[in-house]
């Protein structure tokens, strides 16, 4: 397994992942309770956050505006503007029995701790794991990992969009959900190959 060139990645089919019907957006107390009930039985979840982009030098991030958690079949998006969404996401992120899997999550963890007082536990950073597996000098991000492991091209079109706006557009919902979903898929395939400790 080795890192693909940009040209090789461009030639890969687009990662489709989850459809909009398999993505829940947590906006109410009822949504939060249902999400918590579904997620608390999981052993491992894909994880990511999105924040409003900063365009001016010296500006500080307001912190995550969205928290994403995904199983193999479904994603849950927790907009941090809703207190019930934050509390239910926090309950999962702080649960030591559930492993949270993501790419380059050190920054996400720091932002969650400082901005939302969520102390995430039991994480696995696939960027670091893949760096060691392939013997690369640099960490391997989501796009490179999905190309290497799943043989798909992860779309990044919505990455720099305005995550501070609400409601989210459909392309943002799909992007956010599939960033978390791709992490769980990469983790599962690496484990199947015996390349990752579960």
Coordinates of C-alpha atoms in Angstrom, one line a residue:
X1 CA 0.0 0.0 0.0
X2 CA 1.4 3.4 -1.0
X3 CA 0.3 7.0 -1.3
X4 CA -1.2 7.7 -4.7
X5 CA -0.2 10.7 -6.8
X6 CA -2.7 13.5 -7.4
X7 CA -3.1 12.4 -11.0
X8 CA -3.9 8.8 -9.9
X9 CA -6.4 10.1 -7.3
X10 CA -8.1 12.2 -10.0
X11 CA -8.7 9.1 -12.1
X12 CA -10.5 7.2 -9.4
X13 CA -14.3 7.0 -9.2
X14 CA -16.0 9.4 -6.8
X15 CA -16.6 8.1 -3.3
X16 CA -20.4 7.9 -2.9
X17 CA -20.8 6.8 0.7
X18 CA -24.1 7.5 2.3
X19 CA -27.2 8.9 0.6
X20 CA -29.1 11.8 2.1
X21 CA -31.8 9.4 3.4
X22 CA -29.2 7.8 5.7
X23 CA -28.2 11.0 7.4
X24 CA -29.9 12.4 10.5
X25 CA -29.6 16.0 11.5
X26 CA -30.0 16.5 15.3
X27 CA -32.1 19.6 15.9
X28 CA -34.5 18.8 18.8
X29 CA -34.5 17.0 22.1
X30 CA -36.4 14.0 20.5
X31 CA -33.7 13.8 17.7
X32 CA -31.0 13.9 20.3
X33 CA -32.6 11.1 22.4
X34 CA -33.1 8.9 19.3
X35 CA -29.5 9.5 18.1
X36 CA -28.1 8.7 21.6
X37 CA -30.1 5.4 21.7
X38 CA -28.8 4.3 18.3
X39 CA -25.2 5.3 18.9
X40 CA -24.6 4.2 22.4
X41 CA -24.7 0.5 21.4
X42 CA -21.9 1.0 18.8
X43 CA -18.3 -0.1 19.5
X44 CA -16.7 2.1 16.9
X45 CA -17.8 5.3 15.0
X46 CA -16.4 7.5 12.3
X47 CA -15.9 11.0 13.6
X48 CA -15.2 14.5 12.3
X49 CA -16.1 18.2 12.9
X50 CA -16.6 21.2 10.7
X51 CA -15.9 24.8 11.7
X52 CA -16.7 28.1 10.1
X53 CA -13.7 28.9 7.9
X54 CA -11.3 31.8 8.9
X55 CA -10.3 34.1 6.1
X56 CA -8.5 36.9 7.9
X57 CA -5.1 36.7 9.6
X58 CA -5.5 37.0 13.4
X59 CA -9.1 35.8 13.5
X60 CA -9.7 32.9 15.9
X61 CA -12.0 30.0 15.2
X62 CA -15.4 30.1 17.0
X63 CA -15.0 26.4 17.4
X64 CA -16.9 23.5 15.7
X65 CA -20.2 24.4 14.2
X66 CA -20.9 20.7 13.4
X67 CA -20.0 17.3 14.9
X68 CA -20.3 14.3 12.7
X69 CA -20.6 10.6 13.9
X70 CA -21.1 7.7 11.5
X71 CA -21.7 4.0 11.5
X72 CA -21.2 1.9 8.4
X73 CA -24.9 2.5 7.4
X74 CA -25.8 5.9 8.9
X75 CA -24.5 9.3 9.8
X76 CA -25.6 11.7 12.5
X77 CA -24.9 15.4 12.2
X78 CA -24.9 17.5 15.4
X79 CA -25.1 21.3 14.7
X80 CA -23.6 22.9 17.8
X81 CA -26.1 25.8 17.7
X82 CA -28.6 23.3 19.3
X83 CA -27.9 22.5 23.0
X84 CA -29.5 19.1 22.8
X85 CA -27.2 18.2 19.8
X86 CA -24.1 19.2 21.8
X87 CA -25.1 17.3 24.9
X88 CA -25.9 14.0 23.0
X89 CA -22.8 14.2 20.8
X90 CA -20.8 14.9 24.0
X91 CA -22.2 11.9 25.7
X92 CA -21.0 9.7 22.8
X93 CA -17.6 11.4 22.5
X94 CA -16.9 11.1 26.2
X95 CA -18.0 7.4 26.3
X96 CA -14.8 5.3 26.8
X97 CA -16.6 2.1 25.5
X98 CA -17.0 3.6 22.0
X99 CA -14.0 4.2 19.8
X100 CA -14.0 7.4 17.7
X101 CA -12.1 7.1 14.4
X102 CA -11.0 10.0 12.2
X103 CA -8.3 11.7 10.2
X104 CA -6.1 14.4 11.8
X105 CA -8.3 14.6 14.9
X106 CA -5.9 16.3 17.3
X107 CA -7.2 19.7 16.3
X108 CA -10.8 18.6 16.5
X109 CA -10.2 17.2 20.0
X110 CA -8.6 20.5 21.1
X111 CA -11.4 22.6 19.7
X112 CA -14.1 20.4 21.3
X113 CA -12.3 20.7 24.7
X114 CA -11.7 24.4 24.6
X115 CA -14.9 25.6 22.9
X116 CA -17.6 23.1 23.9
X117 CA -16.1 21.6 27.1
X118 CA -16.2 18.1 25.6
X119 CA -13.3 15.8 26.7
X120 CA -13.3 13.2 23.9
X121 CA -11.9 9.8 24.9
X122 CA -10.9 6.5 23.1
X123 CA -9.9 7.9 19.7
X124 CA -7.9 6.5 16.9
X125 CA -6.3 8.9 14.3
X126 CA -6.1 7.1 11.0
X127 CA -3.7 9.8 9.6
X128 CA -1.1 8.7 12.1
X129 CA -1.8 5.0 11.8
X130 CA -1.5 5.1 8.0
X131 CA 1.7 7.1 8.2
X132 CA 3.2 4.2 10.2
X133 CA 1.7 1.5 8.0
X134 CA 3.2 2.9 4.7
X135 CA 6.3 4.4 6.3
X136 CA 5.5 7.9 5.1
X137 CA 7.1 11.0 6.6
X138 CA 3.8 12.9 6.6
X139 CA 0.4 12.2 8.1
X140 CA -2.1 10.9 5.5
X141 CA -5.3 12.8 5.3
X142 CA -8.8 11.6 4.5
X143 CA -8.6 12.1 0.7
X144 CA -5.3 10.3 0.4
X145 CA -6.5 7.5 2.7
X146 CA -9.7 6.9 0.9
X147 CA -7.8 6.7 -2.4
X148 CA -5.1 4.3 -1.0
X149 CA -7.4 2.0 1.0
X150 CA -10.9 2.2 -0.6
X151 CA -9.8 3.1 -4.2
X152 CA -12.2 6.0 -4.4
X153 CA -11.8 9.8 -4.7
X154 CA -13.2 11.7 -1.8
X155 CA -14.9 14.9 -3.0
X156 CA -13.7 18.0 -1.1
X157 CA -15.9 20.6 -2.8
X158 CA -17.8 21.7 0.4
X159 CA -14.7 21.8 2.6
X160 CA -14.3 25.6 2.6
X161 CA -18.0 26.4 2.5
X162 CA -19.6 28.5 5.2
X163 CA -20.2 26.0 8.0
X164 CA -21.5 28.8 10.2
X165 CA -24.7 29.2 8.1
X166 CA -27.9 27.3 8.8
X167 CA -29.7 25.4 7.5
X168 CA -26.9 23.5 5.7
X169 CA -27.1 22.9 2.0
X170 CA -27.5 19.3 0.7
X171 CA -23.9 19.2 -0.6
X172 CA -22.6 20.2 2.8
X173 CA -24.7 17.5 4.5
X174 CA -23.4 14.8 2.2
X175 CA -19.8 16.1 2.5
X176 CA -19.9 16.2 6.3
X177 CA -21.6 12.8 6.7
X178 CA -19.2 11.1 4.3
X179 CA -16.1 12.5 5.9
X180 CA -17.1 10.6 9.0
X181 CA -18.4 7.6 7.1
X182 CA -15.2 7.2 5.1
X183 CA -13.2 7.0 8.3
X184 CA -15.2 4.0 9.6
X185 CA -14.9 2.3 6.2
X186 CA -11.1 2.8 6.0
X187 CA -10.8 1.5 9.6
X188 CA -12.8 -1.6 8.9
X189 CA -10.9 -2.5 5.7
X190 CA -7.5 -2.0 7.3
X191 CA -8.6 -4.2 10.2
X192 CA -9.8 -6.8 7.7
X193 CA -6.4 -6.8 6.1
X194 CA -4.8 -7.2 9.6
X195 CA -3.0 -3.8 9.3
X196 CA -4.8 -2.2 12.2
X197 CA -5.3 -3.1 15.8
X198 CA -9.0 -3.1 16.6

